[in-house]
Amino acid sequence: MTPVSESPSSVGMWFDPICPWAWMTSRWLLEVEKVRPVKVDFHVMSLSVLNEGRDLPEQYQDLMAKGWGPVRVCIAAARKYGDHVLRDLYTALGTRIHLGKQELGPELYAAALTDAGLDPALAAAATETVHDDLLVESHNAGMKPVGTDVGTPVIHAPGPNGERVAFFGPVVTPAPKGDAAGQLWDGVLLVAGTPGFYELKRSRDLGPIFD
């Protein structure tokens, strides 16, 4: 196990609370923090923003319509308290959405806000557009370096030579733990930091394993 240094590198992850694959990646990153000198800062992107105006299957259109709620709540909380609250709020939302299988809606948002020690009244932001400009700004900050033909998770991290690299993924299930999490991190940084490297992919034969 590699010891974590006193001055960890800043790693940014852009998430949408409704995406199970982003949730898996976020749990992996929290494991990486334990075995590599990194500190993860969480930021909001939005699949609803990404897919706005696109021709989508009806079922996915319904999900995108509901998807505005949790990202608006996240942005409202970050605006009131600061971006640092997104770590615990994302965990609270994801635990209820992906592990608890709770329906998206005001009850879930208020409960998650309470779990994170935040004002549950911020749940009302789910249906408000007042902070949508900040949502789009956060979304674009995460997506611009990787393009719009990917979704979430998106990670920004220091590359091998100290330059910032940004990439989509990794998509992995279950989330590696312990030194296995660190080994995956090392490999991801290696390929992401290679000039001209764009894609490594294979067909998924497993859904998210939440353990």
Short mmCIF file of C-alpha atoms in Angstrom, two decimals:
data_model
loop_
_atom_site.label_atom_id
_atom_site.label_comp_id
_atom_site.label_asym_id
_atom_site.label_seq_id
_atom_site.Cartn_x
_atom_site.Cartn_y
_atom_site.Cartn_z
CA MET A 1 0.00 0.00 0.00
CA THR A 2 1.34 3.42 -0.98
CA PRO A 3 1.23 5.89 1.94
CA VAL A 4 -0.79 9.05 1.43
CA SER A 5 1.38 12.18 1.53
CA GLU A 6 0.60 15.29 3.57
CA SER A 7 0.12 17.38 0.39
CA PRO A 8 -2.19 15.38 -1.90
CA SER A 9 -2.81 16.26 -5.52
CA SER A 10 -6.19 17.77 -6.35
CA VAL A 11 -8.45 15.55 -8.44
CA GLY A 12 -11.81 16.77 -9.71
CA MET A 13 -14.75 14.51 -10.46
CA TRP A 14 -17.88 15.73 -12.26
CA PHE A 15 -20.97 13.72 -11.36
CA ASP A 16 -24.69 13.55 -11.97
CA PRO A 17 -26.39 11.94 -8.95
CA ILE A 18 -28.71 9.84 -11.13
CA CYS A 19 -25.90 7.97 -12.94
CA PRO A 20 -25.08 4.59 -11.34
CA TRP A 21 -21.75 4.37 -13.14
CA ALA A 22 -20.63 7.74 -11.82
CA TRP A 23 -21.62 6.53 -8.36
CA MET A 24 -19.39 3.46 -8.77
CA THR A 25 -16.48 5.62 -9.91
CA SER A 26 -16.95 8.03 -7.01
CA ARG A 27 -16.81 5.18 -4.49
CA TRP A 28 -13.61 3.97 -6.15
CA LEU A 29 -12.08 7.45 -5.93
CA LEU A 30 -12.80 7.58 -2.20
CA GLU A 31 -10.86 4.32 -1.92
CA VAL A 32 -8.03 5.80 -3.99
CA GLU A 33 -7.73 8.64 -1.48
CA LYS A 34 -6.78 6.08 1.17
CA VAL A 35 -3.87 4.61 -0.78
CA ARG A 36 -2.63 7.36 -3.10
CA PRO A 37 -1.73 11.03 -2.45
CA VAL A 38 -4.91 12.50 -3.94
CA LYS A 39 -7.78 14.60 -2.66
CA VAL A 40 -11.02 14.41 -4.64
CA ASP A 41 -13.14 17.51 -5.15
CA PHE A 42 -16.65 16.85 -6.41
CA HIS A 43 -18.39 19.00 -9.01
CA VAL A 44 -21.75 18.86 -10.75
CA MET A 45 -22.40 18.00 -14.35
CA SER A 46 -25.87 17.27 -15.70
CA LEU A 47 -27.04 14.57 -18.06
CA SER A 48 -30.18 16.67 -18.51
CA VAL A 49 -28.08 19.60 -19.71
CA LEU A 50 -25.95 17.32 -21.87
CA ASN A 51 -28.96 15.74 -23.59
CA GLU A 52 -31.14 18.82 -23.89
CA GLY A 53 -32.55 19.04 -27.41
CA ARG A 54 -31.35 15.57 -28.41
CA ASP A 55 -33.62 12.92 -29.91
CA LEU A 56 -33.88 10.36 -27.11
CA PRO A 57 -36.01 7.27 -26.43
CA GLU A 58 -39.16 8.15 -24.48
CA GLN A 59 -38.04 6.34 -21.32
CA TYR A 60 -34.74 8.23 -21.30
CA GLN A 61 -36.54 11.52 -21.96
CA ASP A 62 -38.56 10.93 -18.79
CA LEU A 63 -35.38 10.28 -16.80
CA MET A 64 -33.76 13.43 -18.18
CA ALA A 65 -36.82 15.46 -17.18
CA LYS A 66 -36.57 14.14 -13.62
CA GLY A 67 -32.79 14.53 -13.65
CA TRP A 68 -32.95 18.32 -13.35
CA GLY A 69 -34.07 17.99 -9.73
CA PRO A 70 -31.03 16.52 -7.96
CA VAL A 71 -28.43 18.57 -9.85
CA ARG A 72 -30.33 21.78 -9.10
CA VAL A 73 -30.38 20.83 -5.43
CA CYS A 74 -26.63 20.19 -5.52
CA ILE A 75 -25.92 23.55 -7.16
CA ALA A 76 -28.16 25.37 -4.67
CA ALA A 77 -26.37 23.71 -1.76
CA ALA A 78 -22.94 24.53 -3.19
CA ARG A 79 -23.94 28.13 -3.71
CA LYS A 80 -25.18 28.47 -0.12
CA TYR A 81 -22.45 26.56 1.69
CA GLY A 82 -19.56 26.12 -0.76
CA ASP A 83 -18.48 23.33 -3.09
CA HIS A 84 -17.04 21.30 -0.21
CA VAL A 85 -20.55 20.18 0.81
CA LEU A 86 -20.99 18.29 -2.46
CA ARG A 87 -18.92 15.35 -1.19
CA ASP A 88 -21.34 14.49 1.62
CA LEU A 89 -24.43 15.56 -0.28
CA TYR A 90 -23.52 13.34 -3.24
CA THR A 91 -22.97 10.43 -0.86
CA ALA A 92 -26.36 11.08 0.76
CA LEU A 93 -28.15 11.36 -2.58
CA GLY A 94 -26.38 8.37 -4.13
CA THR A 95 -27.01 6.16 -1.12
CA ARG A 96 -30.72 6.83 -1.35
CA ILE A 97 -30.93 6.71 -5.17
CA HIS A 98 -28.68 3.76 -5.96
CA LEU A 99 -28.68 1.69 -2.79
CA GLY A 100 -32.09 2.57 -1.41
CA LYS A 101 -33.77 2.67 -4.84
CA GLN A 102 -35.83 5.66 -3.69
CA GLU A 103 -37.91 7.65 -6.13
CA LEU A 104 -36.53 11.00 -7.25
CA GLY A 105 -38.55 13.77 -5.68
CA PRO A 106 -38.77 16.34 -2.89
CA GLU A 107 -38.87 13.78 -0.07
CA LEU A 108 -35.63 12.18 -1.22
CA TYR A 109 -33.92 15.55 -1.68
CA ALA A 110 -34.95 16.85 1.73
CA ALA A 111 -33.85 13.63 3.43
CA ALA A 112 -30.48 13.65 1.65
CA LEU A 113 -29.90 17.29 2.56
CA THR A 114 -30.67 16.44 6.18
CA ASP A 115 -28.31 13.46 6.04
CA ALA A 116 -25.56 15.81 4.85
CA GLY A 117 -26.27 18.34 7.61
CA LEU A 118 -27.71 20.90 5.20
CA ASP A 119 -30.95 22.87 5.10
CA PRO A 120 -33.72 20.53 3.86
CA ALA A 121 -35.59 23.55 2.51
CA LEU A 122 -33.07 23.55 -0.36
CA ALA A 123 -35.10 20.65 -1.78
CA ALA A 124 -37.35 23.32 -3.30
CA ALA A 125 -34.51 24.20 -5.69
CA ALA A 126 -35.30 21.02 -7.64
CA THR A 127 -38.08 22.79 -9.53
CA GLU A 128 -36.48 26.24 -9.74
CA THR A 129 -34.42 27.58 -12.65
CA VAL A 130 -32.79 30.45 -10.76
CA HIS A 131 -29.41 28.70 -10.52
CA ASP A 132 -29.46 26.99 -13.92
CA ASP A 133 -26.76 29.34 -15.20
CA LEU A 134 -24.46 28.13 -12.42
CA LEU A 135 -25.40 24.53 -13.24
CA VAL A 136 -24.49 25.00 -16.89
CA GLU A 137 -21.26 26.75 -15.90
CA SER A 138 -20.23 23.84 -13.67
CA HIS A 139 -21.28 21.33 -16.33
CA ASN A 140 -19.26 23.07 -19.05
CA ALA A 141 -16.18 23.36 -16.83
CA GLY A 142 -16.15 19.59 -16.49
CA MET A 143 -17.16 18.62 -20.01
CA LYS A 144 -15.26 21.10 -22.18
CA PRO A 145 -11.90 19.28 -21.92
CA VAL A 146 -13.44 15.90 -22.83
CA GLY A 147 -16.16 16.82 -25.34
CA THR A 148 -19.90 16.20 -25.47
CA ASP A 149 -19.90 12.66 -26.84
CA VAL A 150 -19.37 11.25 -23.33
CA GLY A 151 -21.37 11.49 -20.12
CA THR A 152 -20.33 11.01 -16.52
CA PRO A 153 -18.04 10.21 -14.74
CA VAL A 154 -15.53 12.83 -15.86
CA ILE A 155 -12.25 13.22 -14.01
CA HIS A 156 -9.65 15.99 -14.13
CA ALA A 157 -6.30 14.99 -12.66
CA PRO A 158 -2.61 15.89 -12.77
CA GLY A 159 -0.85 13.98 -15.54
CA PRO A 160 2.59 12.35 -15.46
CA ASN A 161 4.38 15.63 -16.19
CA GLY A 162 2.19 17.74 -13.94
CA GLU A 163 -0.08 18.95 -16.72
CA ARG A 164 -3.84 18.61 -16.22
CA VAL A 165 -5.50 15.70 -18.01
CA ALA A 166 -9.23 15.12 -18.32
CA PHE A 167 -11.06 11.94 -19.27
CA PHE A 168 -14.34 10.06 -19.14
CA GLY A 169 -14.40 7.01 -16.88
CA PRO A 170 -13.31 4.60 -15.70
CA VAL A 171 -16.52 2.60 -15.85
CA VAL A 172 -15.95 -0.26 -13.43
CA THR A 173 -17.97 -2.65 -11.30
CA PRO A 174 -17.66 -3.42 -8.48
CA ALA A 175 -15.60 -0.46 -7.24
CA PRO A 176 -12.06 -1.71 -6.44
CA LYS A 177 -10.97 -1.35 -2.84
CA GLY A 178 -7.64 -1.15 -1.05
CA ASP A 179 -4.51 -1.41 -3.11
CA ALA A 180 -6.53 -2.65 -6.09
CA ALA A 181 -8.10 0.82 -6.18
CA GLY A 182 -4.64 2.38 -6.22
CA GLN A 183 -3.40 0.10 -8.98
CA LEU A 184 -6.34 1.02 -11.18
CA TRP A 185 -5.66 4.70 -10.49
CA ASP A 186 -2.02 4.28 -11.55
CA GLY A 187 -3.08 2.60 -14.78
CA VAL A 188 -5.78 5.15 -15.58
CA LEU A 189 -3.34 8.03 -15.13
CA LEU A 190 -0.79 6.26 -17.30
CA VAL A 191 -3.10 5.88 -20.29
CA ALA A 192 -4.85 9.24 -19.79
CA GLY A 193 -1.50 11.01 -19.71
CA THR A 194 -0.29 9.39 -22.93
CA PRO A 195 -0.40 11.93 -25.80
CA GLY A 196 -2.85 10.89 -28.48
CA PHE A 197 -4.55 8.23 -26.35
CA TYR A 198 -8.35 8.40 -26.74
CA GLU A 199 -10.15 5.17 -26.04
CA LEU A 200 -9.97 1.76 -24.40
CA LYS A 201 -13.29 -0.05 -24.25
CA ARG A 202 -15.09 -3.39 -24.19
CA SER A 203 -18.73 -4.44 -24.00
CA ARG A 204 -20.26 -4.45 -20.50
CA ASP A 205 -21.68 -7.76 -19.34
CA LEU A 206 -22.36 -6.69 -15.74
CA GLY A 207 -24.50 -3.97 -14.26
CA PRO A 208 -23.42 -1.88 -11.27
CA ILE A 209 -22.58 -4.00 -8.23
CA PHE A 210 -23.21 -1.87 -5.14
CA ASP A 211 -21.19 -3.56 -2.41
#
